Amino acid sequence: MSISRRPTHTVAVGHILIGSSHPVVVQSMTNTDTADAYATALQVKKLADAGSELVRITVNTQAAAASVPEIRQRLDDMGCAVPLIGDFHFNGDRLLKDNPECGKALAKYRINPGNVGKGASGDDKFAYLIQTARDNDKAVRIGVNWGSLDQQVAARLMEENRLSGSLKSPNQVMQEALIVSALESAQKAVELGLPENKIILSCKVSLVQDLISVYQKLASQCRYPLHLGLTEAGMGSKGITASAAALAVLLQQGIGDTIRISLTPEPNGDRCQEVIVAQELLQSMGLRHFAPQVTACPGCGRTSSVLFQELARDIQNHLRRKMADWRGKYQGVEQMKVAVMGCVVNGPGESKLADIGISLPGSGESPVAPVYAGGKRIALLKGDNMASEFMQLVENFVQEKYGK
């Protein structure tokens, strides 16, 4: 079943088109000190190589702002065209005013209305950020966050709720405040001269059901493209599960145009994990294809050997590494299905259904592994080199099928 996307404006962020019928875009964020242009450029390149189509960087100090043009230049020199997003809080107007080249080097600005400032001063800061984006022909994400909500909007809606005698709970009012803050800020931006097709909205919270509720309401009230993500998903399996639970519901309803999986990385962990999880979520739902997927059985008493587990892991990692090269050479290879099975129960059947698959021997089975491609057996492997030989058969299959 295909998923019908909600109609939105199309927003260009560098060479990436967001919204309308364009594919849902994967976004990530660096955690380097942006003032270190070398380290930041390297991490941006790594995230882009992993498949991130937009990369956000913190712009919080004069040194960070001054480094943005150098980061852009370093990326260009490395042949990395990924658009950069500047994450501004509290002092973004001053940083852009003092570092005009920063605003030109970025493809999009991220502004949180709750962190711009209060009263007339806040209005002036917001206006400067929007007018700078307008003058530089840049897109803006107006990103409202639960933890830094504009308290003036929240207080106003709480008072209106009290005076009306409404039975809305504080949580319902806070959800409404998120949406009102985003929509009112977008309207102010339009009044300041920023075209509607330069605006993306987000209303990010930390809890799954709250996120679903907020975005369903927001999507029904505007045609701006929406950026999805739990604002603090958490670490490891918790962060992955919570993000998938929330985003899958919304994406299935056609809501969402860019996504980020905001995982807390393990100490010294790989920042690219959030990119891989985002890609696998979209691919699992049939919305995008990024890399060949490996089907593998979970293992049971029939599979006392770890060979199939190791091969499933190694082949998946191998396929991801090869995609940087294959993407430009082999059209459609990202949709290839590979099966690595551990015994005779489902092994041959799953292998025949995949584009290419191997059925490794389980406990007590003949120590041979049939390999199937296009539903036909093409090899019978045995011995200590089955894994490497299967890898080579996959390489050959890719060249023969997708090289044409």
XYZ file of C-alpha atoms in Angstrom:
404
model
C 0.000 0.000 0.000
C 1.424 3.379 -0.986
C 1.363 6.232 1.512
C -0.269 9.458 0.346
C 1.580 12.567 1.528
C -0.293 15.659 2.682
C -0.086 18.626 0.279
C 2.520 21.214 1.275
C 4.661 23.958 -0.144
C 7.965 22.855 -1.681
C 10.969 24.326 0.121
C 14.456 24.307 -1.414
C 17.309 23.848 1.056
C 20.380 24.072 -1.104
C 19.844 21.421 -3.801
C 17.443 19.405 -1.611
C 13.710 19.823 -2.220
C 11.445 19.317 0.795
C 7.694 18.885 0.978
C 4.918 18.197 -1.513
C 5.608 14.941 -3.392
C 9.354 14.986 -2.755
C 10.881 12.142 -0.709
C 11.073 12.413 3.065
C 14.549 13.794 3.808
C 16.992 12.420 6.403
C 18.634 15.002 8.634
C 21.317 14.775 11.341
C 23.337 17.078 13.587
C 26.989 17.317 14.534
C 28.210 17.295 18.132
C 31.620 18.840 17.496
C 32.627 22.346 18.574
C 31.707 24.321 15.456
C 34.617 26.674 16.142
C 36.837 23.721 15.191
C 36.219 23.936 11.455
C 38.391 20.927 10.627
C 36.711 18.517 13.072
C 33.232 19.769 12.192
C 33.778 19.447 8.459
C 35.052 15.899 8.928
C 31.999 14.913 10.970
C 29.622 16.552 8.492
C 31.324 14.611 5.684
C 31.014 11.372 7.642
C 27.307 11.967 8.300
C 26.736 12.832 4.648
C 28.594 9.719 3.509
C 26.347 7.679 5.823
C 23.336 9.140 4.003
C 22.370 12.324 5.844
C 20.905 14.688 3.247
C 20.942 17.745 5.534
C 23.341 18.359 8.415
C 22.744 20.850 11.219
C 25.581 22.530 13.104
C 25.493 24.567 16.310
C 26.120 28.293 15.825
C 26.352 29.638 19.357
C 29.495 31.784 19.601
C 31.384 34.335 17.555
C 34.080 31.742 16.908
C 31.498 29.211 15.721
C 29.833 31.723 13.404
C 33.188 32.813 12.003
C 34.069 29.168 11.231
C 30.963 28.393 9.168
C 32.326 29.707 5.834
C 35.518 27.682 6.348
C 33.469 24.552 7.099
C 31.500 25.087 3.900
C 34.693 25.567 1.911
C 36.336 22.468 3.391
C 33.267 20.417 2.482
C 33.255 21.779 -1.062
C 36.940 20.927 -1.383
C 36.119 17.344 -0.307
C 33.368 17.141 -2.915
C 30.637 17.112 -0.251
C 27.678 19.254 -1.311
C 25.426 18.470 1.682
C 23.495 21.615 2.749
C 24.375 23.048 6.165
C 21.758 24.222 8.660
C 22.682 26.765 11.318
C 21.188 26.125 14.760
C 20.593 29.527 16.386
C 19.458 30.199 19.957
C 19.480 33.346 22.139
C 22.089 35.365 20.170
C 21.542 34.403 16.533
C 20.798 37.961 15.437
C 24.089 39.235 16.844
C 26.095 36.378 15.350
C 24.631 36.923 11.887
C 25.084 40.672 12.147
C 28.758 40.331 13.109
C 29.460 37.477 10.668
C 27.515 38.137 7.455
C 29.416 35.426 5.557
C 28.042 32.860 8.009
C 24.494 33.590 6.893
C 25.502 33.231 3.253
C 27.292 29.901 3.747
C 24.317 28.238 5.441
C 21.449 26.752 3.434
C 18.877 27.062 6.215
C 18.521 28.741 9.606
C 16.896 27.002 12.549
C 15.149 29.412 14.922
C 13.371 28.571 18.178
C 10.861 31.352 19.000
C 11.064 30.533 22.710
C 14.800 31.229 22.756
C 14.922 34.383 20.635
C 13.919 36.762 23.419
C 10.928 38.422 25.065
C 8.894 41.513 24.263
C 10.035 44.183 21.831
C 13.644 43.055 22.064
C 12.652 39.521 21.092
C 10.535 40.822 18.229
C 13.498 42.817 16.913
C 15.818 39.794 17.134
C 13.305 37.559 15.381
C 12.802 40.187 12.670
C 16.557 40.441 12.069
C 16.921 36.665 11.719
C 14.005 36.445 9.297
C 15.080 39.460 7.251
C 18.605 38.067 6.987
C 17.211 34.774 5.701
C 15.004 36.693 3.259
C 17.884 38.824 1.979
C 20.152 35.779 1.581
C 17.359 33.731 -0.024
C 17.599 31.044 2.672
C 15.029 28.697 4.158
C 14.078 28.827 7.836
C 12.880 26.115 10.181
C 10.789 27.613 12.926
C 11.300 24.956 15.559
C 9.214 25.100 18.708
C 10.352 22.828 21.546
C 8.437 21.632 24.593
C 11.377 22.406 26.883
C 11.854 25.960 25.603
C 8.348 27.038 24.722
C 7.584 30.748 24.416
C 6.231 31.391 27.915
C 4.232 34.416 26.818
C 2.213 32.252 24.448
C 1.822 29.525 27.080
C 0.684 31.999 29.755
C -1.772 33.656 27.370
C -3.425 30.369 26.436
C -3.527 29.193 30.056
C -5.334 32.388 31.022
C -7.749 32.111 28.101
C -8.477 28.532 29.119
C -9.143 29.624 32.726
C -11.439 32.474 31.757
C -13.412 30.367 29.295
C -14.116 27.729 31.915
C -12.781 25.121 29.499
C -12.079 21.603 30.671
C -8.794 21.410 28.775
C -6.006 19.845 30.812
C -2.683 21.674 31.274
C -1.134 19.162 28.875
C -3.718 19.942 26.204
C -3.140 23.663 26.619
C 0.621 23.185 26.330
C 0.153 21.210 23.126
C -2.001 24.011 21.779
C 0.662 26.528 22.807
C 3.290 24.676 20.773
C 1.128 24.825 17.668
C 0.079 28.448 18.169
C 3.680 29.520 18.715
C 4.784 27.830 15.485
C 1.927 29.172 13.370
C 2.048 32.695 14.768
C 5.813 32.825 14.255
C 5.414 31.612 10.680
C 2.830 34.321 10.036
C 5.184 36.963 11.445
C 7.923 35.661 9.153
C 5.658 35.974 6.120
C 4.699 39.519 7.154
C 8.426 40.315 7.366
C 8.851 39.277 3.753
C 9.925 35.646 3.962
C 8.004 33.662 1.332
C 5.843 30.775 2.539
C 7.918 28.399 0.427
C 10.953 29.209 2.577
C 9.397 28.018 5.846
C 9.484 24.617 7.549
C 7.846 24.034 10.942
C 8.462 21.675 13.831
C 6.882 21.194 17.266
C 9.106 18.701 19.044
C 8.401 17.005 22.351
C 9.869 14.010 24.184
C 6.859 11.709 24.591
C 5.477 9.531 21.816
C 1.736 10.158 22.261
C 2.236 13.908 22.717
C 4.285 14.096 19.517
C 1.651 12.237 17.518
C -1.149 14.440 18.867
C 0.701 17.716 18.269
C 1.705 16.910 14.700
C -1.718 15.625 13.722
C -3.216 18.948 14.821
C -0.415 21.029 13.285
C -0.671 19.215 9.954
C -4.400 19.931 9.780
C -3.830 23.678 10.212
C -1.097 24.521 7.699
C 0.594 23.603 4.437
C 4.140 24.146 5.618
C 6.465 21.135 5.366
C 7.022 19.567 8.775
C 10.220 18.302 10.386
C 9.639 15.268 12.633
C 11.542 13.940 15.605
C 11.369 13.408 19.319
C 13.372 16.228 20.809
C 15.293 13.940 23.164
C 14.724 10.369 22.044
C 17.181 8.790 24.469
C 19.940 6.232 24.178
C 20.172 2.884 22.428
C 17.124 0.678 21.977
C 14.894 3.055 23.962
C 15.647 5.980 21.673
C 15.250 3.867 18.543
C 11.984 2.299 19.696
C 10.416 5.572 20.839
C 11.382 7.367 17.631
C 10.089 4.574 15.428
C 6.848 4.314 17.390
C 6.069 8.022 16.999
C 7.374 8.719 13.520
C 5.935 5.591 11.929
C 2.393 6.561 12.957
C 2.779 10.060 11.531
C 4.551 8.998 8.347
C 1.863 6.388 7.713
C -0.665 9.230 7.829
C 1.347 11.208 5.270
C 2.641 13.658 7.891
C 6.312 14.588 7.844
C 8.755 15.873 5.240
C 12.111 15.683 7.029
C 13.078 13.466 9.958
C 15.828 13.223 12.540
C 16.363 10.430 15.052
C 17.787 12.372 18.006
C 19.659 9.523 19.654
C 21.907 10.070 22.639
C 25.123 8.427 21.439
C 26.985 5.921 23.564
C 30.223 7.371 25.024
C 32.554 7.704 22.042
C 29.803 6.122 19.932
C 29.270 6.594 16.225
C 27.192 9.685 15.464
C 26.131 8.084 12.190
C 23.842 5.657 14.004
C 21.043 8.221 13.964
C 21.325 8.441 10.178
C 21.191 4.664 9.739
C 18.137 4.368 12.014
C 16.327 7.121 10.072
C 17.081 5.404 6.775
C 16.004 2.001 8.056
C 12.742 3.455 9.363
C 11.890 4.995 5.991
C 13.002 1.880 4.127
C 11.051 -0.457 6.403
C 7.914 1.569 5.647
C 8.567 1.458 1.915
C 8.950 5.245 1.680
C 12.591 5.311 0.549
C 15.341 2.901 -0.470
C 18.886 3.623 0.674
C 20.807 0.341 0.761
C 20.185 -3.365 0.165
C 18.450 -4.989 3.109
C 19.464 -8.282 4.683
C 16.826 -10.758 5.837
C 18.170 -13.008 8.583
C 16.500 -15.483 10.937
C 16.636 -14.839 14.700
C 18.267 -18.164 15.499
C 17.011 -21.076 17.576
C 18.115 -24.449 18.877
C 18.764 -25.542 15.302
C 21.387 -22.809 14.819
C 24.084 -23.485 17.399
C 26.748 -21.987 15.112
C 27.231 -18.217 15.106
C 28.339 -18.296 11.479
C 25.026 -17.064 10.088
C 24.896 -14.274 12.699
C 28.389 -13.115 11.836
C 27.690 -13.326 8.122
C 24.411 -11.401 8.428
C 26.222 -8.638 10.329
C 29.208 -8.583 7.997
C 27.195 -8.597 4.791
C 24.933 -5.764 6.022
C 27.971 -3.655 6.963
C 29.648 -4.531 3.661
C 26.609 -3.493 1.641
C 26.388 -0.155 3.468
C 30.066 0.562 2.853
C 29.764 -0.301 -0.827
C 26.754 1.962 -1.406
C 28.921 5.088 -1.598
C 30.461 3.575 -4.745
C 27.513 1.534 -6.019
C 24.993 4.382 -5.848
C 26.499 6.082 -8.872
C 27.201 2.880 -10.817
C 24.332 0.469 -10.297
C 20.853 1.922 -10.664
C 18.340 0.184 -8.397
C 20.884 -1.690 -6.286
C 19.523 0.002 -3.157
C 16.381 -2.128 -3.558
C 18.263 -5.434 -3.642
C 17.171 -8.034 -1.071
C 19.723 -10.396 0.462
C 18.915 -13.355 2.710
C 21.299 -14.941 5.224
C 19.537 -17.887 6.850
C 20.710 -20.312 9.507
C 19.047 -23.677 8.819
C 16.955 -25.701 6.425
C 13.515 -24.808 7.913
C 13.031 -21.418 6.205
C 16.493 -21.025 4.727
C 16.004 -22.252 1.153
C 12.580 -20.620 0.837
C 13.709 -17.191 2.043
C 16.865 -17.428 -0.079
C 14.821 -18.165 -3.195
C 12.504 -15.205 -2.504
C 15.443 -12.793 -2.096
C 17.431 -11.456 -5.028
C 20.350 -13.441 -3.673
C 20.493 -15.542 -0.533
C 22.361 -18.246 1.302
C 21.025 -21.025 3.528
C 23.734 -21.961 5.998
C 23.750 -25.391 7.669
C 22.081 -25.722 11.054
C 22.843 -28.228 13.788
C 23.032 -31.762 12.425
C 22.593 -30.666 8.809
C 24.892 -31.402 5.913
C 27.796 -28.889 6.124
C 26.981 -27.215 2.817
C 25.278 -23.932 1.999
C 23.201 -23.539 -1.156
C 23.183 -20.043 -2.671
C 20.193 -18.853 -4.696
C 19.947 -15.912 -7.098
C 16.729 -15.001 -8.866
C 15.106 -18.071 -7.324
C 17.621 -20.529 -8.771
C 20.495 -22.275 -7.066
C 23.769 -20.917 -8.416
C 26.300 -22.399 -6.000
C 26.842 -24.896 -3.214
C 29.407 -23.614 -0.710
C 31.241 -25.549 1.964
C 34.328 -25.298 4.132
C 35.831 -22.443 6.117
C 35.550 -19.831 3.361
C 31.771 -19.852 2.876
C 31.402 -16.284 4.143
C 34.030 -14.730 1.867
C 32.841 -16.781 -1.096
C 29.260 -15.606 -0.560
C 30.470 -11.986 -0.376
C 32.116 -12.451 -3.764
C 28.974 -13.996 -5.224
C 27.021 -10.934 -4.050
C 29.579 -8.636 -5.705
C 29.276 -10.609 -8.950
C 25.486 -10.556 -8.777
C 25.421 -6.773 -8.359
C 27.644 -6.255 -11.381
C 25.654 -8.668 -13.547
C 22.151 -7.520 -12.582
C 22.548 -3.809 -11.938
C 25.539 -3.035 -14.152
C 23.279 -3.224 -17.170
